[in-house]
PDB file of C-alpha atoms and ligand atoms in Angstrom:
ATOM      1  CA  UNK A1330     -26.988  -0.486  20.980  1.00  0.00           C
ATOM      2  CA  UNK A1331     -28.238   1.530  23.942  1.00  0.00           C
ATOM      3  CA  UNK A1332     -25.848   2.130  27.261  1.00  0.00           C
ATOM      4  CA  UNK A1333     -27.044   2.014  30.865  1.00  0.00           C
ATOM      5  CA  UNK A1334     -25.410   4.937  32.594  1.00  0.00           C
ATOM      6  CA  UNK A1335     -22.589   2.751  34.272  1.00  0.00           C
ATOM      7  CA  UNK A1336     -21.400   1.185  30.757  1.00  0.00           C
ATOM      8  CA  UNK A1337     -21.049   4.464  29.398  1.00  0.00           C
ATOM      9  CA  UNK A1338     -19.055   5.551  32.347  1.00  0.00           C
ATOM     10  CA  UNK A1339     -16.840   2.525  32.414  1.00  0.00           C
ATOM     11  CA  UNK A1340     -16.182   2.994  28.585  1.00  0.00           C
ATOM     12  CA  UNK A1341     -15.411   6.940  29.120  1.00  0.00           C
ATOM     13  CA  UNK A1342     -13.154   6.027  31.917  1.00  0.00           C
ATOM     14  CA  UNK A1343     -11.366   2.775  29.927  1.00  0.00           C
ATOM     15  CA  UNK A1344     -10.568   5.527  27.170  1.00  0.00           C
ATOM     16  CA  UNK A1345      -9.369   8.447  28.845  1.00  0.00           C
ATOM     17  CA  UNK A1346      -7.157   6.023  30.754  1.00  0.00           C
ATOM     18  CA  UNK A1347      -5.978   4.574  27.302  1.00  0.00           C
ATOM     19  CA  UNK A1348      -5.370   7.763  25.791  1.00  0.00           C
ATOM     20  CA  UNK A1349      -3.409   8.974  29.093  1.00  0.00           C
ATOM     21  CA  UNK A1350      -0.953   5.815  28.484  1.00  0.00           C
ATOM     22  CA  UNK A1351      -0.577   6.538  24.800  1.00  0.00           C
ATOM     23  CA  UNK A1352       0.123  10.278  24.804  1.00  0.00           C
ATOM     24  CA  UNK A1353       2.346   9.346  28.055  1.00  0.00           C
ATOM     25  CA  UNK A1354       4.741   6.819  25.469  1.00  0.00           C
ATOM     26  CA  UNK A1355       4.391   9.466  22.389  1.00  0.00           C
ATOM     27  CA  UNK A1356       5.708  12.411  24.794  1.00  0.00           C
ATOM     28  CA  UNK A1357       8.561  10.303  25.769  1.00  0.00           C
ATOM     29  CA  UNK A1358       9.295   9.238  22.103  1.00  0.00           C
ATOM     30  CA  UNK A1359       9.548  12.697  20.567  1.00  0.00           C
ATOM     31  CA  UNK A1360      11.244  13.581  23.584  1.00  0.00           C
ATOM     32  CA  UNK A1361      13.999  10.746  23.215  1.00  0.00           C
ATOM     33  CA  UNK A1362      14.177  11.956  19.519  1.00  0.00           C
ATOM     34  CA  UNK A1363      14.348  15.749  20.856  1.00  0.00           C
ATOM     35  CA  UNK A1364      11.509  16.881  19.373  1.00  0.00           C
ATOM     36  CA  UNK A1365      10.398  19.153  22.181  1.00  0.00           C
ATOM     37  CA  UNK A1366       7.571  20.699  20.522  1.00  0.00           C
ATOM     38  CA  UNK A1367       5.576  17.625  19.731  1.00  0.00           C
ATOM     39  CA  UNK A1368       6.271  16.256  22.939  1.00  0.00           C
ATOM     40  CA  UNK A1369       5.023  19.170  24.883  1.00  0.00           C
ATOM     41  CA  UNK A1370       1.554  18.905  22.905  1.00  0.00           C
ATOM     42  CA  UNK A1371       1.890  14.621  23.897  1.00  0.00           C
ATOM     43  CA  UNK A1372       2.580  15.739  27.667  1.00  0.00           C
ATOM     44  CA  UNK A1373      -0.700  18.227  27.920  1.00  0.00           C
ATOM     45  CA  UNK A1374      -3.028  15.634  25.823  1.00  0.00           C
ATOM     46  CA  UNK A1375      -1.409  13.402  28.756  1.00  0.00           C
ATOM     47  CA  UNK A1376      -2.603  15.644  31.194  1.00  0.00           C
ATOM     48  CA  UNK A1377      -5.638  16.498  29.952  1.00  0.00           C
ATOM     49  CA  UNK A1378      -6.424  12.605  29.588  1.00  0.00           C
ATOM     50  CA  UNK A1379      -5.589  12.198  33.222  1.00  0.00           C
ATOM     51  CA  UNK A1380      -7.936  14.979  34.591  1.00  0.00           C
ATOM     52  CA  UNK A1381     -10.543  14.353  32.512  1.00  0.00           C
ATOM     53  CA  UNK A1382     -10.396  10.331  33.818  1.00  0.00           C
ATOM     54  CA  UNK A1383     -10.512  11.614  37.334  1.00  0.00           C
ATOM     55  CA  UNK A1384     -13.592  14.159  36.683  1.00  0.00           C
ATOM     56  CA  UNK A1385     -15.418  11.127  35.590  1.00  0.00           C
ATOM     57  CA  UNK A1386     -14.451   8.517  38.158  1.00  0.00           C
ATOM     58  CA  UNK A1387     -15.480  11.181  40.712  1.00  0.00           C
ATOM     59  CA  UNK A1388     -18.757  11.185  38.840  1.00  0.00           C
ATOM     60  CA  UNK A1389     -18.954   7.144  39.298  1.00  0.00           C
ATOM     61  CA  UNK A1390     -18.454   7.389  43.055  1.00  0.00           C
ATOM     62  CA  UNK A1391     -19.685   4.236  44.715  1.00  0.00           C
ATOM     63  CA  UNK A1392     -21.142   2.731  41.551  1.00  0.00           C
ATOM     64  CA  UNK A1393     -19.655  -0.496  40.228  1.00  0.00           C
ATOM     65  CA  UNK A1394     -18.733  -0.606  36.619  1.00  0.00           C
ATOM     66  CA  UNK A1395     -19.150  -3.430  34.120  1.00  0.00           C
ATOM     67  CA  UNK A1396     -15.582  -4.496  32.778  1.00  0.00           C
ATOM     68  CA  UNK A1397     -14.879  -3.711  29.132  1.00  0.00           C
ATOM     69  CA  UNK A1398     -13.178  -5.917  26.174  1.00  0.00           C
ATOM     70  CA  UNK A1399      -9.992  -3.866  25.482  1.00  0.00           C
ATOM     71  CA  UNK A1400     -11.150  -3.814  21.657  1.00  0.00           C
ATOM     72  CA  UNK A1401     -13.630  -1.575  23.206  1.00  0.00           C
ATOM     73  CA  UNK A1402     -11.276   1.164  23.932  1.00  0.00           C
ATOM     74  CA  UNK A1403      -7.375   0.441  23.017  1.00  0.00           C
ATOM     75  CA  UNK A1404      -6.262   2.599  20.515  1.00  0.00           C
ATOM     76  CA  UNK A1405      -5.540   1.620  16.738  1.00  0.00           C
ATOM     77  CA  UNK A1406      -2.431   1.831  15.320  1.00  0.00           C
ATOM     78  CA  UNK A1407      -3.251   3.004  11.387  1.00  0.00           C
ATOM     79  CA  UNK A1408      -4.321   0.405   8.842  1.00  0.00           C
ATOM     80  CA  UNK A1409      -1.504   0.837   6.486  1.00  0.00           C
ATOM     81  CA  UNK A1410       0.654  -0.321   9.442  1.00  0.00           C
ATOM     82  CA  UNK A1411       1.798  -3.713  10.246  1.00  0.00           C
ATOM     83  CA  UNK A1412       2.067  -4.307  13.964  1.00  0.00           C
ATOM     84  CA  UNK A1413       5.973  -4.838  14.104  1.00  0.00           C
ATOM     85  CA  UNK A1414       6.367  -1.406  11.919  1.00  0.00           C
ATOM     86  CA  UNK A1415       4.208   0.698  14.155  1.00  0.00           C
ATOM     87  CA  UNK A1416       6.686   1.521  16.251  1.00  0.00           C
ATOM     88  CA  UNK A1417       9.126   2.595  13.814  1.00  0.00           C
ATOM     89  CA  UNK A1418       6.358   4.500  12.073  1.00  0.00           C
ATOM     90  CA  UNK A1419       5.671   6.436  15.329  1.00  0.00           C
ATOM     91  CA  UNK A1420       9.213   7.726  15.603  1.00  0.00           C
ATOM     92  CA  UNK A1421       8.274  10.379  13.305  1.00  0.00           C
ATOM     93  CA  UNK A1422       6.177  13.189  14.606  1.00  0.00           C
ATOM     94  CA  UNK A1423       3.482  13.835  11.704  1.00  0.00           C
ATOM     95  CA  UNK A1424       3.034  10.394  11.633  1.00  0.00           C
ATOM     96  CA  UNK A1425       2.578  10.232  16.012  1.00  0.00           C
ATOM     97  CA  UNK A1426       0.444  13.318  15.672  1.00  0.00           C
ATOM     98  CA  UNK A1427      -1.943  11.259  12.928  1.00  0.00           C
ATOM     99  CA  UNK A1428      -1.775   8.136  15.156  1.00  0.00           C
ATOM    100  CA  UNK A1429      -2.973  10.288  18.080  1.00  0.00           C
ATOM    101  CA  UNK A1430      -5.823  12.149  15.451  1.00  0.00           C
ATOM    102  CA  UNK A1431      -7.313   8.913  14.170  1.00  0.00           C
ATOM    103  CA  UNK A1432      -7.693   7.863  17.869  1.00  0.00           C
ATOM    104  CA  UNK A1433      -9.312  11.132  18.871  1.00  0.00           C
ATOM    105  CA  UNK A1434     -11.618  10.928  16.188  1.00  0.00           C
ATOM    106  CA  UNK A1435     -12.577   7.354  16.878  1.00  0.00           C
ATOM    107  CA  UNK A1436     -13.418   8.648  20.652  1.00  0.00           C
ATOM    108  CA  UNK A1437     -15.383  11.430  19.238  1.00  0.00           C
ATOM    109  CA  UNK A1438     -17.365   9.249  16.600  1.00  0.00           C
ATOM    110  CA  UNK A1439     -17.992   6.647  19.552  1.00  0.00           C
ATOM    111  CA  UNK A1440     -19.540   9.563  21.979  1.00  0.00           C
ATOM    112  CA  UNK A1441     -21.450  11.033  19.134  1.00  0.00           C
ATOM    113  CA  UNK A1442     -22.959   7.403  18.299  1.00  0.00           C
ATOM    114  CA  UNK A1443     -23.911   7.059  21.570  1.00  0.00           C
ATOM    115  CA  UNK A1444     -25.780  10.192  21.614  1.00  0.00           C
ATOM    116  CA  UNK A1445     -27.594   9.176  18.826  1.00  0.00           C
ATOM    117  CA  UNK A1446     -28.449   5.688  20.241  1.00  0.00           C
ATOM    118  CA  UNK A1447     -29.115   6.242  23.665  1.00  0.00           C
ATOM    119  CA  UNK A1448     -32.492   6.270  25.196  1.00  0.00           C
ATOM    120  CA  UNK A1449     -31.038   7.711  29.192  1.00  0.00           C
ATOM    121  CA  UNK A1450     -30.978  11.435  28.977  1.00  0.00           C
ATOM    122  CA  UNK A1451     -27.951  11.860  31.237  1.00  0.00           C
ATOM    123  CA  UNK A1452     -26.029   9.756  29.310  1.00  0.00           C
ATOM    124  CA  UNK A1453     -26.809  11.831  25.948  1.00  0.00           C
ATOM    125  CA  UNK A1454     -26.005  14.952  27.736  1.00  0.00           C
ATOM    126  CA  UNK A1455     -22.803  13.436  28.811  1.00  0.00           C
ATOM    127  CA  UNK A1456     -21.789  11.680  25.677  1.00  0.00           C
ATOM    128  CA  UNK A1457     -22.323  15.054  23.762  1.00  0.00           C
ATOM    129  CA  UNK A1458     -20.298  17.021  26.271  1.00  0.00           C
ATOM    130  CA  UNK A1459     -17.453  13.983  25.944  1.00  0.00           C
ATOM    131  CA  UNK A1460     -17.772  14.223  22.077  1.00  0.00           C
ATOM    132  CA  UNK A1461     -17.328  18.409  21.792  1.00  0.00           C
ATOM    133  CA  UNK A1462     -14.247  17.880  24.343  1.00  0.00           C
ATOM    134  CA  UNK A1463     -12.818  15.008  21.714  1.00  0.00           C
ATOM    135  CA  UNK A1464     -13.393  17.409  18.812  1.00  0.00           C
ATOM    136  CA  UNK A1465     -11.351  20.082  20.508  1.00  0.00           C
ATOM    137  CA  UNK A1466      -8.504  17.419  20.836  1.00  0.00           C
ATOM    138  CA  UNK A1467      -8.869  16.809  16.794  1.00  0.00           C
ATOM    139  CA  UNK A1468      -8.579  19.954  16.038  1.00  0.00           C
ATOM    140  CA  UNK A1469      -5.601  21.014  18.201  1.00  0.00           C
ATOM    141  CA  UNK A1470      -3.678  17.876  16.382  1.00  0.00           C
ATOM    142  CA  UNK A1471      -4.669  19.279  13.149  1.00  0.00           C
ATOM    143  CA  UNK A1472      -3.351  22.314  13.754  1.00  0.00           C
ATOM    144  CA  UNK A1473      -0.001  20.401  14.929  1.00  0.00           C
ATOM    145  CA  UNK A1474      -0.011  18.569  12.143  1.00  0.00           C
ATOM    146  CA  UNK A1475      -0.259  21.515  10.086  1.00  0.00           C
ATOM    147  CA  UNK A1476       2.829  22.719  11.063  1.00  0.00           C
ATOM    148  CA  UNK A1477       4.564  19.320  11.078  1.00  0.00           C
ATOM    149  CA  UNK A1478       6.908  18.529   8.529  1.00  0.00           C
ATOM    150  CA  UNK A1479       5.466  15.151   6.444  1.00  0.00           C
ATOM    151  CA  UNK A1480       8.238  12.376   6.348  1.00  0.00           C
ATOM    152  CA  UNK A1481       9.494  11.816   2.875  1.00  0.00           C
ATOM    153  CA  UNK A1482       8.935   8.444   1.211  1.00  0.00           C
ATOM    154  CA  UNK A1483      12.799   7.733   1.522  1.00  0.00           C
ATOM    155  CA  UNK A1484      12.777   8.132   4.958  1.00  0.00           C
ATOM    156  CA  UNK A1485       9.359   5.961   5.395  1.00  0.00           C
ATOM    157  CA  UNK A1486      11.598   3.120   3.602  1.00  0.00           C
ATOM    158  CA  UNK A1487      14.801   3.510   5.212  1.00  0.00           C
ATOM    159  CA  UNK A1488      14.805   5.458   8.712  1.00  0.00           C
ATOM    160  CA  UNK A1489      18.681   4.811   8.325  1.00  0.00           C
ATOM    161  CA  UNK A1490      20.385   4.946  11.517  1.00  0.00           C
ATOM    162  CA  UNK A1491      18.994   6.404  14.970  1.00  0.00           C
ATOM    163  CA  UNK A1492      21.201   9.132  16.293  1.00  0.00           C
TER     164      UNK A1492
HETATM  165 ZN1   ZN B1274      -9.432  13.011  23.623  1.00  0.00          ZN
END
């Protein structure tokens, strides 16, 4: 599918806004569980998402943007998680980072696919730039995933009392 510039910009804004909301939630969750390091990572990501959204909005100016369907930009919980388990799952820093990584990767793949499919030179230029940004986000999260302890199998079955 080839996007027009307004379609592409609407999509990019919605994705940044979604990322900003999810990162804020994740940051609060990590803070509640006294994981200040990972909370700080998510707060940084929240800030970048807001900055990026605002930069795109400034570029849009008065152009009218089309409305999107939520499945086009909402973050997805990892496929192995049922919806009712997703919240518990995300309380663990490792899983929360993986969740964010999955969605950053999805954003990167989206922008890459636009680069490959669009006939509009400006859309291609922006999509290429945004894809690189998302790749940096994936890499930043990978670093943290590498430093974060994987939850044990027992933990996954029984999270135990929340202190
Ligand atoms: Zn990102």
